[in-house]
Tab-separated table of C-alpha atoms in Angstrom:
chain	number	residue	atom	x	y	z
Q	33	MET	CA	16.945	-112.587	61.171
Q	34	LYS	CA	15.374	-110.438	64.001
Q	35	GLN	CA	18.654	-108.914	64.645
Q	36	ASP	CA	19.310	-107.782	61.098
Q	37	LYS	CA	15.831	-106.203	60.928
Q	38	ALA	CA	16.582	-104.327	64.345
Q	39	GLU	CA	19.798	-103.211	62.854
Q	40	LYS	CA	18.238	-101.782	59.859
Q	41	ILE	CA	15.428	-100.145	61.838
Q	42	ILE	CA	18.245	-98.433	64.096
Q	43	GLN	CA	20.246	-97.275	60.959
Q	44	LYS	CA	17.126	-95.923	59.394
Q	45	ALA	CA	16.460	-94.023	62.648
Q	46	GLU	CA	20.070	-92.900	62.745
Q	47	ARG	CA	19.775	-91.510	59.221
Q	48	LYS	CA	16.567	-89.707	60.041
Q	49	ALA	CA	18.251	-88.178	63.045
Q	50	ALA	CA	21.264	-87.035	61.223
Q	51	LYS	CA	18.808	-85.614	58.702
Q	52	ALA	CA	16.926	-83.756	61.256
Q	53	ALA	CA	19.981	-82.441	62.865
Q	54	LYS	CA	21.174	-81.123	59.329
Q	55	GLN	CA	17.901	-79.358	58.809
Q	56	VAL	CA	18.143	-77.999	62.375
Q	57	GLU	CA	21.586	-76.697	61.677
Q	58	LEU	CA	20.566	-75.199	58.391
Q	59	ALA	CA	17.590	-73.564	59.861
Q	60	GLY	CA	19.836	-72.107	62.612
Q	61	LYS	CA	22.285	-70.682	60.062
Q	62	LYS	CA	19.266	-69.248	58.052
Q	63	ALA	CA	17.932	-67.585	61.182
Q	64	GLU	CA	21.475	-66.217	62.060
Q	65	ALA	CA	21.891	-64.832	58.568
Q	66	ALA	CA	18.452	-63.191	58.623
Q	67	LYS	CA	19.405	-61.681	62.010
Q	68	GLN	CA	22.680	-60.322	60.918
Q	69	LYS	CA	20.866	-58.917	57.797
Q	70	GLN	CA	18.400	-57.205	59.781
Q	71	ALA	CA	20.887	-55.985	62.287
Q	72	ALA	CA	22.835	-54.577	59.337
Q	73	ARG	CA	19.867	-52.847	58.016
Q	74	ALA	CA	18.863	-51.396	61.332
Q	75	GLU	CA	22.486	-50.271	61.789
Q	76	LYS	CA	22.478	-48.470	58.284
Q	77	LYS	CA	19.180	-46.822	58.956
Q	78	ALA	CA	20.427	-45.566	62.316
Q	79	ALA	CA	23.510	-44.341	60.574
Q	80	GLN	CA	21.603	-42.449	57.980
Q	81	VAL	CA	19.445	-40.760	60.715
Q	82	ALA	CA	22.413	-39.758	62.713
Q	83	LYS	CA	24.135	-38.398	59.479
Q	84	ASN	CA	21.144	-36.275	58.889
Q	85	ALA	CA	20.933	-35.082	62.395
Q	86	GLU	CA	24.474	-33.917	62.193
Q	87	LYS	CA	23.628	-32.030	59.050
Q	88	LYS	CA	20.859	-30.387	60.648
Q	89	ALA	CA	22.721	-29.662	63.696
Q	90	ALA	CA	25.640	-28.022	61.731
Q	91	LYS	CA	23.268	-25.912	59.727
Q	92	HIS	CA	21.794	-24.511	62.870
Q	93	ALA	CA	25.061	-24.046	64.335
Q	94	LYS	CA	26.166	-21.972	61.288
Q	95	LYS	CA	22.951	-19.954	61.408
Q	96	ALA	CA	23.453	-19.425	65.189
Q	97	GLU	CA	27.123	-18.175	64.558
Q	98	GLN	CA	25.938	-15.641	61.892
Q	99	ALA	CA	23.168	-14.386	64.233
Q	100	THR	CA	25.856	-13.931	66.772
Q	101	LYS	CA	28.258	-12.123	64.637
Q	102	LYS	CA	25.562	-9.850	63.441
Q	103	ALA	CA	24.379	-9.116	67.078
Q	104	GLN	CA	28.101	-8.204	68.016
Q	105	LEU	CA	28.491	-6.037	65.073
Q	106	ALA	CA	25.130	-4.227	65.914
Q	107	ALA	CA	26.278	-3.874	69.648
Q	108	GLN	CA	29.590	-2.473	68.515
Q	109	LYS	CA	28.080	0.043	66.253
Q	110	ALA	CA	25.514	1.117	68.822
Q	111	GLN	CA	28.330	1.633	71.353
Q	112	GLU	CA	30.466	3.807	69.039
Q	113	LYS	CA	27.275	5.809	68.060
Q	114	GLN	CA	26.567	6.576	71.729
Q	115	ALA	CA	30.189	7.296	72.432
Q	116	LYS	CA	30.078	10.010	69.732
Q	117	VAL	CA	26.937	11.291	70.875
Q	118	ALA	CA	28.409	11.355	74.551
Q	119	ALA	CA	31.536	13.311	73.546
Q	120	LYS	CA	29.536	15.963	71.644
Q	121	ILE	CA	27.265	16.302	74.705
Q	122	ALA	CA	30.404	16.701	76.990
Q	123	ALA	CA	32.041	19.229	74.693
Q	124	LYS	CA	28.787	21.431	74.858
Q	125	ALA	CA	28.941	21.126	78.581
Q	126	LEU	CA	32.413	22.326	78.789
Q	127	GLU	CA	31.537	25.228	76.524
Q	128	GLY	CA	28.550	25.919	78.875
Q	129	GLU	CA	30.907	26.266	81.980
Q	130	GLU	CA	32.452	29.420	80.347
Q	131	ASP	CA	28.931	31.276	80.249
Q	132	GLY	CA	29.379	32.380	83.805
Q	133	ALA	CA	26.562	32.473	86.323
Q	134	GLY	CA	23.933	32.233	83.815
Q	135	GLY	CA	25.235	28.986	82.387
Q	136	LYS	CA	25.246	27.030	85.853
Q	137	LYS	CA	21.923	25.568	85.187
Q	138	LYS	CA	22.870	24.345	81.897
Q	139	LYS	CA	25.977	22.834	83.205
Q	140	GLY	CA	24.084	20.810	85.677
Q	141	LYS	CA	21.773	19.524	82.799
Q	142	LYS	CA	24.663	18.567	80.729
Q	143	LYS	CA	26.082	16.500	83.679
Q	144	LEU	CA	22.662	14.588	84.123
Q	145	LEU	CA	22.779	13.767	80.395
Q	146	LEU	CA	26.251	12.578	80.685
Q	147	ILE	CA	25.083	10.055	83.482
Q	148	LEU	CA	22.387	8.778	81.456
Q	149	ILE	CA	24.440	8.034	78.246
Q	150	PRO	CA	26.387	5.083	79.964
Q	151	VAL	CA	23.106	3.524	81.262
Q	152	ALA	CA	21.656	3.620	77.733
Q	153	VAL	CA	24.966	1.922	76.307
Q	154	ALA	CA	24.754	-0.789	79.005
Q	155	ALA	CA	21.125	-1.334	78.199
Q	156	ILE	CA	21.953	-1.855	74.450
Q	157	GLY	CA	24.805	-4.061	75.582
Q	158	ALA	CA	22.359	-6.097	77.695
Q	159	GLY	CA	19.921	-6.428	74.825
Q	160	ALA	CA	22.578	-7.870	72.495
Q	161	PHE	CA	23.653	-10.362	75.234
Q	162	PHE	CA	19.908	-11.573	75.507
Q	163	PHE	CA	19.917	-11.945	71.764
Q	164	LEU	CA	23.036	-13.849	71.716
Q	165	LYS	CA	21.868	-16.199	74.557
Q	166	GLY	CA	19.121	-17.245	72.633
Q	167	GLY	CA	16.435	-15.039	74.499
Q	168	GLY	CA	13.911	-14.977	71.459
Q	169	GLU	CA	11.755	-17.714	70.537
Q	170	GLU	CA	13.726	-20.956	70.180
Q	171	GLU	CA	13.262	-23.101	67.061
Q	172	GLU	CA	11.463	-26.373	67.773
Q	173	ALA	CA	13.860	-29.457	67.231
Q	174	PRO	CA	12.936	-31.359	64.056
Q	175	LEU	CA	11.109	-34.657	64.733
Q	176	GLU	CA	13.068	-37.832	64.410
Q	177	PRO	CA	11.631	-40.797	62.559
Q	178	ILE	CA	10.695	-43.696	64.467
Q	179	PRO	CA	10.495	-47.530	63.584
Q	180	ILE	CA	7.555	-48.617	61.624
Q	181	PRO	CA	4.888	-49.454	64.226
Q	182	LEU	CA	2.981	-52.818	64.213
Q	183	GLU	CA	0.539	-51.574	66.616
Q	184	TYR	CA	-0.997	-48.159	68.022
Q	185	LEU	CA	-1.678	-47.912	71.678
Q	186	LEU	CA	-4.702	-45.859	72.435
Q	187	ASN	CA	-5.796	-45.324	76.001
Q	188	GLU	CA	-3.663	-48.559	76.672
Q	189	VAL	CA	-5.712	-50.449	74.076
Q	190	PRO	CA	-3.772	-52.011	71.142
Q	191	ILE	CA	-4.953	-51.322	67.636
Q	192	THR	CA	-3.517	-52.933	64.382
Q	193	ALA	CA	-1.400	-50.244	62.697
Q	194	LEU	CA	-1.247	-49.146	59.104
Q	195	PRO	CA	0.359	-52.031	57.415
Q	196	VAL	CA	3.405	-50.351	55.815
Q	197	THR	CA	6.926	-51.848	55.073
Q	198	GLY	CA	9.983	-50.679	53.240
Q	199	ASP	CA	13.325	-48.947	54.154
Q	200	GLU	CA	12.163	-45.851	52.028
Q	201	VAL	CA	9.179	-45.094	54.281
Q	202	LEU	CA	9.681	-42.658	57.102
Q	203	VAL	CA	7.245	-42.469	60.186
Q	204	TYR	CA	6.981	-39.835	62.482
Q	205	GLN	CA	5.090	-39.560	65.882
Q	206	GLU	CA	3.893	-36.472	67.662
Q	207	GLU	CA	1.384	-35.549	70.281
Q	208	VAL	CA	-1.430	-33.142	69.620
Q	209	PRO	CA	-2.483	-31.348	72.823
Q	210	PRO	CA	-5.944	-30.228	73.440
Q	211	GLU	CA	-6.915	-26.627	72.808
Q	212	PRO	CA	-6.851	-24.439	76.077
Q	213	PRO	CA	-10.405	-23.463	77.056
Q	214	ALA	CA	-11.659	-19.890	76.300
Q	215	GLU	CA	-10.757	-17.522	79.056
Q	216	PRO	CA	-13.864	-15.768	80.605
Q	217	GLU	CA	-14.349	-12.122	80.114
Q	218	ALA	CA	-13.090	-10.129	82.749
Q	219	GLN	CA	-15.755	-8.155	84.948
Q	220	ASP	CA	-14.714	-4.715	86.212
Q	221	GLY	CA	-17.511	-4.640	88.880
Q	222	GLY	CA	-18.635	-1.164	88.133
Q	223	LYS	CA	-15.255	0.574	88.154
Q	224	ASP	CA	-12.931	2.025	85.523
Q	225	GLU	CA	-9.212	1.482	85.062
Q	226	ALA	CA	-8.345	3.972	87.647
Q	227	GLY	CA	-10.521	2.358	90.340
Q	228	THR	CA	-13.082	5.218	90.606
Q	229	PRO	CA	-16.731	4.318	90.983
Q	230	GLY	CA	-18.755	3.520	87.921
Q	231	GLU	CA	-21.847	4.708	86.841
Q	232	ASP	CA	-23.837	2.365	89.442
Q	233	GLY	CA	-22.365	4.471	92.026
Q	234	GLY	CA	-20.290	1.826	93.683
Q	235	ALA	CA	-17.470	2.984	95.861
Q	236	PRO	CA	-13.943	2.377	94.963
Q	237	ALA	CA	-12.182	-0.698	96.890
Q	238	GLY	CA	-10.664	0.417	100.168
Q	239	GLU	CA	-13.375	2.869	101.102
Q	240	GLU	CA	-16.256	2.260	103.443
Q	241	GLY	CA	-19.169	0.539	102.017
Q	242	GLY	CA	-17.208	-0.185	98.747
Q	243	GLU	CA	-15.071	-3.312	99.896
Q	244	GLU	CA	-15.516	-6.146	97.434
Q	245	GLU	CA	-15.635	-9.799	98.258
Q	246	PRO	CA	-12.797	-11.771	96.913
Q	247	ALA	CA	-13.823	-13.413	93.649
Q	248	ALA	CA	-14.107	-17.133	93.836
Q	249	ALA	CA	-11.335	-18.899	92.066
Q	250	PRO	CA	-12.622	-20.443	88.680
Q	251	ALA	CA	-12.919	-24.273	88.860
Q	252	GLU	CA	-10.229	-25.771	86.861
Q	253	GLU	CA	-11.598	-27.335	83.472
Q	254	GLU	CA	-10.429	-30.720	82.507
Q	255	LEU	CA	-8.251	-30.723	79.473
Q	256	GLY	CA	-9.351	-32.808	76.563
Q	257	PHE	CA	-7.551	-35.915	75.437
Q	258	THR	CA	-3.966	-35.542	73.963
Q	259	LYS	CA	-4.269	-36.838	70.498
Q	260	ILE	CA	-1.534	-38.892	68.905
Q	261	LEU	CA	-0.564	-38.361	65.268
Q	262	TYR	CA	1.430	-40.766	63.008
Q	263	ARG	CA	2.697	-39.403	59.884
Q	264	TYR	CA	3.888	-41.802	57.070
Q	265	GLU	CA	6.164	-40.375	54.192
Q	266	GLY	CA	7.477	-42.030	50.994
Q	267	LEU	CA	4.352	-44.208	50.338
Q	268	LYS	CA	3.784	-45.195	46.820
Q	269	ASN	CA	0.028	-45.253	46.725
Q	270	PRO	CA	-1.384	-43.744	50.046
Q	271	ARG	CA	-5.047	-43.701	48.874
Q	272	SER	CA	-5.261	-47.402	48.174
Q	273	LEU	CA	-3.396	-48.092	51.374
Q	274	ALA	CA	-5.813	-46.071	53.627
Q	275	THR	CA	-8.900	-47.307	51.937
Q	276	ALA	CA	-7.687	-51.039	52.195
Q	277	TYR	CA	-7.015	-50.468	55.938
Q	278	ALA	CA	-10.212	-48.893	56.421
Q	279	ALA	CA	-12.063	-51.992	54.790
Q	280	VAL	CA	-10.023	-54.384	57.146
Q	281	MET	CA	-10.759	-52.335	60.366
Q	282	SER	CA	-14.424	-52.173	59.231
Q	283	THR	CA	-14.777	-56.020	59.740
Q	284	GLU	CA	-16.632	-57.598	62.644
Q	285	ASP	CA	-13.490	-58.670	64.022
Q	286	ALA	CA	-11.917	-55.229	64.211
Q	287	GLY	CA	-15.224	-53.544	65.182
Q	288	PHE	CA	-14.627	-50.063	63.652
Q	289	SER	CA	-17.320	-48.340	61.585
Q	290	LEU	CA	-16.942	-45.620	58.953
Q	291	VAL	CA	-18.414	-42.459	60.618
Q	292	ASP	CA	-19.101	-38.688	60.041
Q	293	GLU	CA	-17.823	-35.902	62.367
Q	294	THR	CA	-20.960	-36.648	64.716
Q	295	LEU	CA	-19.842	-40.373	65.079
Q	296	LEU	CA	-22.888	-41.500	62.837
Q	297	ARG	CA	-22.407	-44.733	60.942
Q	298	ILE	CA	-22.292	-43.932	57.264
Q	299	ASP	CA	-22.032	-45.839	53.861
Q	300	PRO	CA	-18.558	-45.714	52.223
Q	301	PRO	CA	-18.455	-43.476	48.978
Q	302	GLU	CA	-18.347	-45.093	45.600
Q	303	SER	CA	-14.672	-43.860	45.103
Q	304	TYR	CA	-11.992	-41.823	46.883
Q	305	GLY	CA	-9.781	-38.986	45.580
Q	306	GLU	CA	-6.055	-38.756	45.303
Q	307	SER	CA	-6.178	-36.713	48.433
Q	308	GLY	CA	-8.886	-36.938	51.069
Q	309	SER	CA	-9.756	-38.307	54.446
Q	310	LEU	CA	-11.944	-40.713	56.312
Q	311	GLN	CA	-12.719	-41.487	59.979
Q	312	LEU	CA	-13.084	-44.755	61.598
Q	313	ALA	CA	-14.525	-45.197	65.156
Q	314	ARG	CA	-15.691	-47.988	67.504
Q	315	ASN	CA	-17.266	-48.035	71.170
Q	316	ILE	CA	-15.133	-49.458	73.828
Q	317	PRO	CA	-17.155	-50.876	76.741
Q	318	ALA	CA	-16.269	-49.933	80.388
Q	319	GLY	CA	-14.681	-52.385	82.774
Q	320	GLU	CA	-16.318	-54.042	85.410
Q	321	ASP	CA	-15.075	-51.355	87.890
Q	322	GLY	CA	-16.923	-48.749	85.733
Q	323	THR	CA	-13.555	-47.415	84.518
Q	324	GLY	CA	-12.542	-47.114	80.826
Q	325	GLY	CA	-14.730	-47.297	77.897
Q	326	GLY	CA	-15.735	-44.547	75.540
Q	327	VAL	CA	-14.874	-44.240	71.763
Q	328	GLN	CA	-11.753	-44.938	69.876
Q	329	SER	CA	-11.226	-42.961	66.606
Q	330	LEU	CA	-8.921	-43.061	63.608
Q	331	LEU	CA	-8.798	-40.227	61.264
Q	332	LEU	CA	-6.973	-41.088	57.961
Q	333	SER	CA	-5.809	-38.442	55.652
Q	334	TRP	CA	-3.706	-38.889	52.484
Q	335	GLU	CA	-2.190	-36.718	49.799
Q	336	GLY	CA	0.842	-37.093	47.430
Q	337	THR	CA	3.085	-39.757	48.937
Q	338	SER	CA	2.079	-39.160	52.649
Q	339	CYS	CA	-0.438	-40.491	54.953
Q	340	SER	CA	-1.462	-39.486	58.467
Q	341	VAL	CA	-3.419	-41.380	61.185
Q	342	LEU	CA	-4.787	-39.541	63.981
Q	343	LEU	CA	-5.676	-41.348	67.292
Q	344	ASP	CA	-8.436	-39.755	69.202
Q	345	MET	CA	-10.934	-40.354	72.030
Q	346	PRO	CA	-13.845	-38.095	71.226
Q	347	GLU	CA	-17.045	-37.616	73.420
Q	348	GLY	CA	-20.135	-39.443	72.424
Q	349	ARG	CA	-20.968	-42.848	71.101
Q	350	VAL	CA	-20.824	-44.480	67.614
Q	351	HIS	CA	-24.578	-44.668	66.611
Q	352	ASP	CA	-26.770	-45.797	63.659
Q	353	PRO	CA	-29.036	-43.336	61.935
Q	354	LYS	CA	-32.394	-43.038	63.468
Q	355	PRO	CA	-35.255	-45.028	61.786
Q	356	GLU	CA	-37.118	-43.199	59.430
Q	357	ALA	CA	-40.781	-42.479	60.132
Q	358	PRO	CA	-43.092	-44.923	58.355
Q	359	VAL	CA	-44.465	-43.731	55.042
Q	360	SER	CA	-48.167	-43.341	54.656
Q	361	GLY	CA	-50.241	-46.222	53.112
Q	362	SER	CA	-50.696	-44.368	49.914
Q	363	THR	CA	-47.142	-44.130	48.975
Q	364	ARG	CA	-45.933	-47.607	50.395
Q	365	ARG	CA	-45.222	-50.165	47.708
Q	366	GLY	CA	-45.351	-53.963	48.249
Q	367	LEU	CA	-45.335	-57.093	46.512
Q	368	SER	CA	-48.816	-56.525	45.274
Q	369	ASP	CA	-47.623	-53.569	43.454
Q	370	LEU	CA	-44.448	-55.480	41.968
Q	371	GLU	CA	-47.177	-58.394	40.748
Q	372	ALA	CA	-49.173	-55.678	38.945
Q	373	ILE	CA	-46.178	-53.840	37.379
Q	374	HIS	CA	-45.487	-54.258	33.616
Q	375	PRO	CA	-42.512	-56.689	33.098
Q	376	SER	CA	-40.810	-54.006	30.751
Q	377	LYS	CA	-40.332	-51.695	33.944
Q	378	LEU	CA	-38.270	-54.506	35.252
Q	379	GLY	CA	-36.423	-55.051	32.215
Q	380	LEU	CA	-37.975	-58.522	31.583
Q	381	PRO	CA	-39.801	-59.688	28.492
Q	382	GLY	CA	-43.732	-60.363	28.425
Q	383	GLU	CA	-46.797	-58.574	28.945
Q	384	SER	CA	-47.709	-59.772	32.546
Q	385	MET	CA	-45.966	-60.601	35.753
Q	386	GLU	CA	-48.341	-63.677	35.903
Q	387	ALA	CA	-45.634	-65.683	34.054
Q	388	TYR	CA	-43.049	-64.930	36.809
Q	389	SER	CA	-42.873	-66.100	40.493
Q	390	MET	CA	-41.642	-63.786	43.169
Q	391	ILE	CA	-39.854	-65.253	46.383
Q	392	PRO	CA	-38.806	-62.687	49.027
Q	393	GLN	CA	-35.590	-63.249	50.830
Q	394	GLU	CA	-34.840	-63.301	54.459
Q	395	GLY	CA	-33.273	-60.343	56.212
Q	396	SER	CA	-33.039	-56.957	54.877
Q	397	VAL	CA	-30.352	-54.489	53.269
Q	398	ARG	CA	-29.988	-50.827	53.545
Q	399	ILE	CA	-29.941	-48.685	50.369
Q	400	ALA	CA	-29.201	-45.061	50.371
Q	401	GLY	CA	-30.149	-45.092	54.124
Q	402	ALA	CA	-33.623	-46.752	53.633
Q	403	VAL	CA	-34.236	-50.557	54.740
Q	404	CYS	CA	-35.106	-52.584	51.757
Q	405	MET	CA	-36.630	-56.093	51.311
Q	406	ARG	CA	-34.957	-58.257	48.403
Q	407	VAL	CA	-37.166	-60.209	46.162
Q	408	ASN	CA	-35.776	-62.808	43.451
Q	409	ILE	CA	-37.933	-63.147	40.520
Q	410	TYR	CA	-37.982	-66.352	38.476
Q	411	SER	CA	-39.398	-66.957	35.061
Q	412	ALA	CA	-41.034	-70.119	33.646
Q	413	GLY	CA	-38.956	-73.293	34.009
Q	414	ASN	CA	-37.684	-71.770	37.410
Q	415	GLN	CA	-35.077	-69.748	35.567
Q	416	PHE	CA	-33.506	-66.865	37.588
Q	417	ALA	CA	-34.586	-63.569	36.240
Q	418	GLY	CA	-33.052	-61.079	38.726
Q	419	SER	CA	-32.946	-59.633	42.163
Q	420	TYR	CA	-35.032	-56.508	43.100
Q	421	PHE	CA	-35.341	-54.270	46.189
Q	422	LEU	CA	-38.511	-52.716	47.896
Q	423	SER	CA	-37.559	-50.000	50.140
Q	424	ASN	CA	-39.631	-48.886	53.092
Q	425	ASP	CA	-39.829	-45.320	51.455
Q	426	GLY	CA	-41.544	-46.801	48.315
Q	427	LYS	CA	-38.532	-47.041	45.902
Q	428	LEU	CA	-37.783	-49.788	43.607
Q	429	TYR	CA	-34.183	-50.900	42.867
Q	430	LYS	CA	-32.600	-53.712	40.607
Q	431	LEU	CA	-29.350	-55.451	41.304
Q	432	ASP	CA	-26.866	-55.091	38.416
Q	433	GLU	CA	-24.626	-58.128	38.940
Q	434	ALA	CA	-21.973	-57.335	36.423
Q	435	ALA	CA	-21.252	-54.110	38.114
Q	436	ASN	CA	-22.244	-55.365	41.684
Q	437	ALA	CA	-24.443	-52.237	42.191
Q	438	VAL	CA	-28.242	-51.305	42.405
Q	439	VAL	CA	-30.060	-49.225	39.864
Q	440	GLU	CA	-33.180	-47.113	40.890
Q	441	LEU	CA	-36.317	-48.113	38.485
Q	442	GLU	CA	-39.525	-46.117	37.957
Q	443	TRP	CA	-42.759	-47.522	38.994
Q	444	GLU	CA	-44.840	-45.635	36.351
C-alpha cells in the first residue's frame, strides 16, 4: 500500500519535472526568437544607416568632382590668357630692339616683364591646386544616429533618459563646447603703429630710457563645461513626452525641480504650447573628499516632431524664492476675518458664518508664490461645505474641486 503511494508520488514528481523542463525549453525558444528578432532589427537599422551614408558620400564625391573640373578649367583658361599676354609683350619687346640705342632701356624693361609672367602663371596654378586639394573650409561630416539611450551620463552621474521607443525615431548626440572668453583689448603703451613715442613722451622701444618691461603672460582662464545635446527626431507628440518626463523627474525620488534661468524653483505653467522649452535642475552634494557636487541641468525643447535635451553643469545652486516680508497688521487677514465675512462671499448660503464651523488644516501650501493656510468649512450636521486658503499676503482663495484649481475671492 505504501509502495503504491510512493510510486504515485514519484510519478507525479516526474510529470511535474517533465512539465517544468518543457516550460524551460519553451522559454528558451521564445528568448532565442526574441534575440534573433532584435538582431535582425538592429541589422536592418544598421543597413539603412550604411545606405544613407553611402548616398551622402556619393553626393559629396560628385560635388567634389564637379568642383575639381571647374577649377581645372579655370586654371587652363588663366594659363591660356597669360600665355597670350606673354606673347604680345614678347612681340612688343622684339619691336623695341629695332629702335636703336634709345630703345635699350625699353628692351630691358620688357625682359623683366617676361620674367614675371611665368611667375604669375605658376601662382595661379598653385592656387588652383590648393583649391583642388580642399584648401578651403571643409564641410562638417553629417552626424550619424545613435541607439536610443536609456540613461544620460552627466559628469559620471547616470540620469534616466527621455523614455522613447520606436524604429522610426532617430537620436543624434553632439557636444556643445563652451564659448571662448573675450580677448582683452590690446594696450599700445603710448606708441603708435610705427613704434614712435606717443603723446605721453615715452621713448620708443630699443632706445635708452624707453625699454619696456615684458608684459606678464595672461592667466589661462578655465574653460566652461562642455554641454551634451541629445536630439530626437520623428516623435509623434514631443510636447506630451517632454512634459510627462518633467513630471516624473520632478518627483522626490528623481530630485529635479522646474527652475528658471537663475535656478530659482518655479511653479509649472497651466499649459504648454506646441513648441516651447522648460528647464529641470537639481543640486548634487560633494563627495567626502570635497570633490564633485554642483548642479545638474536638463534643458528640454520641443517643436514639430523633434525634441532636444541639453545636459549642463551651470554655476550656482537650485534655490527657493526668498520668503516675502511680513505684511502689516492692517492688511493681514485671519480666521477672525473669515468668521466675520458674509457667507455669500464664500459661495455659501445663509446670512451669517455662525452656522458654520471652521477647521484649520496642518501644514501649508504655496499659491502664486505666497504661503497659504488651508481651512475646511463645515455646515450644520458636519456636512463639508468647501476648502478655502488664507495667504500670508492677505488674499483669499477657494478650491474648485471639479477643476482641481483655486479661485481668488474678494473680501469686500
